[in-house]
Short mmCIF file of C-alpha atoms and ligand atoms in Angstrom, two decimals:
data_model
loop_
_atom_site.label_atom_id
_atom_site.label_comp_id
_atom_site.label_asym_id
_atom_site.label_seq_id
_atom_site.Cartn_x
_atom_site.Cartn_y
_atom_site.Cartn_z
CA MET A 69 -27.66 1.44 -1.64
CA GLY A 70 -29.83 -0.74 0.60
CA THR A 71 -33.43 0.11 1.34
CA GLY A 72 -34.38 1.18 4.85
CA LYS A 73 -30.76 1.75 5.66
CA SER A 74 -28.93 5.01 6.12
CA ARG A 75 -26.89 6.43 3.28
CA LEU A 76 -23.10 6.23 3.44
CA GLU A 77 -22.12 9.69 4.69
CA ALA A 78 -18.63 9.46 6.12
CA LEU A 79 -15.38 7.51 5.97
CA LEU A 80 -13.40 7.16 9.21
CA PHE A 81 -9.71 6.42 8.87
CA ASP A 82 -7.15 4.99 11.21
CA VAL A 83 -3.73 6.55 10.59
CA ASP A 84 -0.73 4.34 11.38
CA GLY A 85 -0.59 1.39 9.05
CA THR A 86 -3.77 2.46 7.23
CA LEU A 87 -3.12 5.87 5.68
CA ALA A 88 0.61 5.17 5.59
CA ASN A 89 3.10 2.54 6.68
CA THR A 90 4.45 4.69 9.48
CA GLU A 91 5.52 2.11 12.04
CA ARG A 92 8.72 0.30 11.02
CA ASP A 93 10.66 3.18 9.48
CA GLY A 94 8.84 6.01 11.23
CA HIS A 95 7.62 5.57 14.79
CA ARG A 96 10.10 2.77 15.57
CA GLN A 97 13.09 4.85 14.46
CA ALA A 98 11.79 7.88 16.35
CA PHE A 99 11.49 5.86 19.58
CA ASN A 100 15.06 4.61 19.11
CA ARG A 101 16.34 8.14 18.51
CA ALA A 102 14.63 9.35 21.68
CA PHE A 103 16.13 6.49 23.69
CA ALA A 104 19.64 7.16 22.33
CA GLU A 105 19.30 10.89 22.95
CA ALA A 106 18.39 10.18 26.58
CA GLY A 107 21.44 7.91 26.93
CA LEU A 108 19.34 4.78 27.38
CA PRO A 109 20.71 1.50 25.96
CA TRP A 110 17.30 0.57 24.57
CA HIS A 111 16.80 -0.40 20.95
CA TRP A 112 13.62 -1.67 19.33
CA ASP A 113 14.44 -3.84 16.33
CA VAL A 114 11.87 -4.66 13.64
CA ALA A 115 10.77 -7.98 15.21
CA LEU A 116 10.56 -6.65 18.77
CA TYR A 117 8.60 -3.65 17.54
CA GLY A 118 6.12 -6.01 15.92
CA ARG A 119 5.44 -7.52 19.34
CA LEU A 120 5.27 -4.13 21.03
CA LEU A 121 2.65 -2.97 18.54
CA ALA A 122 0.12 -5.07 20.46
CA ILE A 123 0.16 -2.15 22.90
CA SER A 124 -1.53 0.93 21.42
CA GLY A 125 -0.09 4.33 22.23
CA GLY A 126 3.54 5.36 22.45
CA LYS A 127 3.62 6.17 26.16
CA GLU A 128 1.78 2.95 26.97
CA ARG A 129 4.24 1.05 24.72
CA ILE A 130 7.30 2.47 26.51
CA ARG A 131 5.84 1.55 29.90
CA HIS A 132 5.02 -1.95 28.71
CA TYR A 133 8.58 -2.36 27.38
CA VAL A 134 10.17 -1.34 30.66
CA GLU A 135 7.86 -3.63 32.60
CA HIS A 136 8.30 -6.71 30.41
CA TYR A 137 11.71 -6.37 28.77
CA ARG A 138 13.77 -4.27 31.20
CA PRO A 139 13.23 -5.76 34.65
CA ASP A 140 16.77 -4.55 35.45
CA PHE A 141 15.88 -0.88 34.86
CA ARG A 142 15.81 1.12 38.07
CA ARG A 143 12.85 3.40 37.66
CA PRO A 144 13.35 6.96 38.83
CA ALA A 145 10.89 8.35 41.40
CA HIS A 146 9.14 10.33 38.66
CA PHE A 147 8.91 7.53 36.13
CA ASP A 148 5.79 8.96 34.47
CA GLU A 149 7.70 12.17 33.78
CA LEU A 150 10.54 10.24 32.19
CA VAL A 151 8.04 8.43 29.96
CA ALA A 152 6.40 11.73 29.01
CA GLN A 153 9.79 13.28 28.19
CA LEU A 154 10.87 10.32 26.10
CA HIS A 155 7.58 10.40 24.28
CA ALA A 156 7.78 14.15 23.62
CA ALA A 157 11.27 13.64 22.16
CA LYS A 158 9.95 10.75 20.08
CA THR A 159 7.16 12.96 18.71
CA ARG A 160 9.74 15.63 17.84
CA HIS A 161 11.86 13.11 15.94
CA TYR A 162 8.86 11.53 14.23
CA THR A 163 7.30 14.79 13.02
CA ALA A 164 10.72 15.94 11.76
CA MET A 165 10.98 12.71 9.76
CA LEU A 166 7.54 13.35 8.28
CA ARG A 167 8.46 16.92 7.34
CA GLU A 168 11.54 15.54 5.57
CA GLY A 169 9.22 13.37 3.47
CA ALA A 170 10.17 10.02 5.03
CA VAL A 171 6.65 8.59 4.70
CA ARG A 172 4.24 8.31 1.78
CA LEU A 173 0.55 7.47 1.75
CA ARG A 174 -0.35 3.87 0.94
CA PRO A 175 -1.55 3.08 -2.59
CA GLY A 176 -5.08 4.24 -3.26
CA VAL A 177 -5.44 6.39 -0.16
CA GLU A 178 -5.22 9.81 -1.80
CA ARG A 179 -7.30 8.64 -4.76
CA LEU A 180 -10.08 7.42 -2.46
CA LEU A 181 -9.97 10.56 -0.28
CA ARG A 182 -10.34 12.70 -3.39
CA GLU A 183 -13.20 10.61 -4.74
CA ALA A 184 -15.03 10.72 -1.40
CA ARG A 185 -14.61 14.51 -1.20
CA ALA A 186 -15.85 14.95 -4.76
CA ARG A 187 -18.93 12.87 -3.87
CA GLY A 188 -19.67 14.99 -0.78
CA LEU A 189 -18.80 12.39 1.85
CA LYS A 190 -17.27 13.51 5.12
CA LEU A 191 -13.81 12.34 6.07
CA ALA A 192 -12.58 11.82 9.62
CA ILE A 193 -9.64 10.38 11.53
CA ALA A 194 -9.88 8.04 14.52
CA THR A 195 -6.42 7.18 15.79
CA THR A 196 -4.38 6.31 18.81
CA THR A 197 -1.44 8.41 17.75
CA THR A 198 -0.53 11.91 18.95
CA PRO A 199 -2.44 14.78 17.19
CA ASP A 200 0.80 16.47 16.01
CA ASN A 201 1.72 13.26 14.19
CA VAL A 202 -1.55 13.32 12.26
CA THR A 203 -1.32 16.94 11.16
CA ALA A 204 2.34 16.51 10.20
CA LEU A 205 1.53 13.41 8.12
CA LEU A 206 -1.44 15.01 6.35
CA ALA A 207 0.48 18.21 5.60
CA ALA A 208 3.55 16.32 4.35
CA THR A 209 1.57 14.02 2.07
CA LEU A 210 -1.53 15.97 0.97
CA GLY A 211 -0.13 19.48 1.24
CA PRO A 212 -0.89 22.34 3.62
CA GLN A 213 -4.65 22.03 2.98
CA GLY A 214 -4.67 18.30 3.78
CA VAL A 215 -5.78 18.71 7.38
CA SER A 216 -8.86 20.67 6.27
CA TRP A 217 -10.08 17.70 4.20
CA PHE A 218 -11.10 16.05 7.47
CA ALA A 219 -14.24 17.15 9.28
CA GLU A 220 -12.97 15.63 12.54
CA ILE A 221 -9.61 14.42 13.79
CA GLY A 222 -9.88 12.26 16.89
CA ALA A 223 -6.39 11.44 18.13
CA GLY A 224 -4.28 10.35 21.07
CA ASP A 225 -5.19 11.08 24.67
CA VAL A 226 -8.49 12.83 23.86
CA VAL A 227 -10.13 9.63 25.13
CA PRO A 228 -8.76 7.70 28.12
CA ALA A 229 -8.85 4.20 26.64
CA LYS A 230 -7.00 3.53 23.39
CA LYS A 231 -7.80 0.90 20.76
CA PRO A 232 -9.00 -1.90 20.97
CA ALA A 233 -11.40 0.14 23.12
CA PRO A 234 -14.04 1.77 20.89
CA ASP A 235 -13.79 5.16 22.67
CA ILE A 236 -12.03 7.07 19.88
CA TYR A 237 -14.67 5.92 17.37
CA TYR A 238 -17.51 6.91 19.71
CA TYR A 239 -15.81 10.29 20.15
CA VAL A 240 -15.50 10.91 16.40
CA LEU A 241 -19.06 9.72 15.65
CA ALA A 242 -20.42 12.05 18.33
CA ARG A 243 -18.41 14.99 16.95
CA LEU A 244 -19.65 14.23 13.43
CA GLY A 245 -23.21 13.86 14.70
CA LEU A 246 -23.59 10.64 12.71
CA PRO A 247 -24.66 7.11 13.64
CA ALA A 248 -22.23 4.28 12.99
CA GLU A 249 -24.63 2.97 10.33
CA ALA A 250 -23.89 6.01 8.14
CA CYS A 251 -20.13 5.41 8.16
CA LEU A 252 -17.40 2.99 7.20
CA ALA A 253 -14.10 2.59 9.07
CA PHE A 254 -10.69 1.81 7.58
CA GLU A 255 -8.16 -0.10 9.68
CA ASP A 256 -4.98 -2.13 9.30
CA SER A 257 -4.82 -4.04 12.58
CA GLU A 258 -6.84 -6.38 14.77
CA ASN A 259 -6.81 -3.86 17.63
CA GLY A 260 -8.19 -1.25 15.24
CA LEU A 261 -10.83 -3.59 13.81
CA ARG A 262 -12.00 -4.54 17.33
CA ALA A 263 -12.32 -0.85 18.25
CA ALA A 264 -14.33 -0.01 15.13
CA GLN A 265 -16.53 -3.11 15.41
CA ALA A 266 -17.28 -2.42 19.07
CA ALA A 267 -18.49 1.03 18.01
CA GLY A 268 -20.81 -0.64 15.49
CA LEU A 269 -18.83 0.29 12.38
CA LYS A 270 -18.45 -1.80 9.27
CA THR A 271 -14.75 -1.95 8.58
CA VAL A 272 -12.50 -2.23 5.55
CA VAL A 273 -9.12 -3.73 6.50
CA THR A 274 -5.92 -3.19 4.50
CA VAL A 275 -3.19 -5.33 6.03
CA ASN A 276 0.54 -4.60 6.20
CA GLU A 277 3.69 -6.51 7.08
CA TYR A 278 3.02 -6.27 10.82
CA THR A 279 -0.66 -7.19 10.73
CA ARG A 280 -1.18 -9.63 7.85
CA ASP A 281 -1.46 -12.70 10.15
CA GLN A 282 -3.88 -11.16 12.61
CA ASP A 283 -7.52 -12.17 13.07
CA PHE A 284 -9.82 -10.04 10.95
CA ARG A 285 -13.04 -11.98 11.41
CA GLY A 286 -15.99 -9.65 11.10
CA ALA A 287 -14.35 -7.19 8.72
CA ALA A 288 -16.46 -6.12 5.73
CA ILE A 289 -13.50 -6.93 3.49
CA VAL A 290 -9.78 -7.62 3.99
CA LEU A 291 -7.36 -6.45 1.29
CA ASP A 292 -3.64 -6.09 0.78
CA GLN A 293 -4.16 -2.41 -0.11
CA LEU A 294 -6.82 -0.06 -1.52
CA GLY A 295 -5.24 -0.34 -4.94
CA GLU A 296 -4.76 1.94 -7.92
CA PRO A 297 -5.78 1.59 -11.58
CA HIS A 298 -2.24 0.41 -12.41
CA ARG A 299 -1.83 -1.53 -9.14
CA PRO A 300 -4.79 -3.81 -8.44
CA ALA A 301 -5.74 -4.67 -4.88
CA ARG A 302 -6.05 -8.27 -3.73
CA VAL A 303 -8.89 -9.54 -1.55
CA LEU A 304 -7.49 -11.76 1.23
CA GLY A 305 -9.08 -14.75 2.93
CA ALA A 306 -12.02 -15.00 0.53
CA ALA A 307 -12.45 -15.96 -3.08
CA LEU A 308 -14.39 -12.79 -3.81
CA PRO A 309 -13.54 -10.78 -6.87
CA LEU A 310 -12.95 -7.15 -5.91
CA ASN A 311 -15.00 -5.31 -8.50
CA GLY A 312 -14.77 -4.39 -12.14
CA VAL A 313 -12.00 -1.86 -11.68
CA GLY A 314 -9.66 -3.80 -9.37
CA TYR A 315 -9.36 -1.15 -6.68
CA VAL A 316 -11.46 0.18 -3.81
CA ASP A 317 -13.71 2.98 -4.97
CA LEU A 318 -16.95 4.54 -3.79
CA THR A 319 -19.05 2.07 -5.80
CA LEU A 320 -17.49 -0.84 -3.91
CA LEU A 321 -17.77 0.96 -0.56
CA GLU A 322 -21.45 1.70 -1.13
CA ARG A 323 -22.01 -1.96 -1.95
CA LEU A 324 -20.22 -3.09 1.24
CA HIS A 325 -22.12 -0.53 3.27
CA ALA A 326 -25.47 -1.72 1.94
CA GLU A 327 -24.74 -5.42 2.57
CA ALA A 328 -26.43 -6.90 5.62
C1 XBP B 559 -0.94 3.34 16.21
C2 XBP B 559 -0.31 3.38 17.53
C3 XBP B 559 0.46 4.54 17.92
C4 XBP B 559 1.76 4.77 17.18
C5 XBP B 559 2.64 5.70 17.97
O1 XBP B 559 -2.24 3.80 16.32
O2 XBP B 559 -0.48 2.47 18.31
O3 XBP B 559 0.77 4.37 19.27
O4 XBP B 559 2.46 3.56 17.00
O5 XBP B 559 2.01 6.89 18.22
P1 XBP B 559 -3.27 3.92 15.08
P2 XBP B 559 2.26 7.73 19.57
O6 XBP B 559 -3.00 2.80 14.12
O7 XBP B 559 -4.61 3.82 15.76
O8 XBP B 559 -3.07 5.27 14.48
O9 XBP B 559 3.67 7.50 19.98
O10 XBP B 559 1.96 9.15 19.22
O11 XBP B 559 1.29 7.17 20.61
MG1 MG B 560 -3.31 1.28 12.67
#
């Protein structure tokens, strides 16, 4: 721990791509099911979805798609309502998929959450996704008590501007009553890193298939995953060794937090 610097008191987690790889086989499929159910000939394949992920938020993503990829689509008078209905259907499909066990937590996530809890750190969520998606994911992966592990869950439209805007991080920090200096953020994407950085948070990045080529300058560390004892994590873009154990633990996080 550094001198003259606040103690590490809380870990703030992004959800999609960070806690779990939810996008390709989760959100994307749920959007497609909602489109098909509404009789729309729209289909987001894996590559297209990768491009659409630049837009945070499901409703915002649908609007962006119509604007840029469906110039032929004749918008109904109440287009916002159509978007809201499609998105509600998408949330219904997505949460059903989670309840069926379609998504697992990424390696090391549950281990690190448990270690942080045992050491008395606070846990929080700062995400762009819909609140129901977060509670469904936590319940499906950590069990019915999973939601209660988190002191604060900041999600979705609770702030007007989504990532890369820092608003959701400011919101969660204010609710926790903690300064950014007492926390670390965990993200998987450039948009997420920009949001956390703009809120003054040091950030640990674990990349995934959609984000591995993005720009993560300014991150405290960039890894392929948090890692497990039997599944070591790899540090990306730097020749740094991880630590003695080969996975992200509280000792490593406290070191990163204390670094200038
Ligand atoms: C990820 C997102 C979300 C999800 C879809 O945010 O951008 O929009 O893809 O969720 P994060 P909704 O990584 O910050 O969790 O459809 O509920 O918006
Ligand atoms: Mg993310």
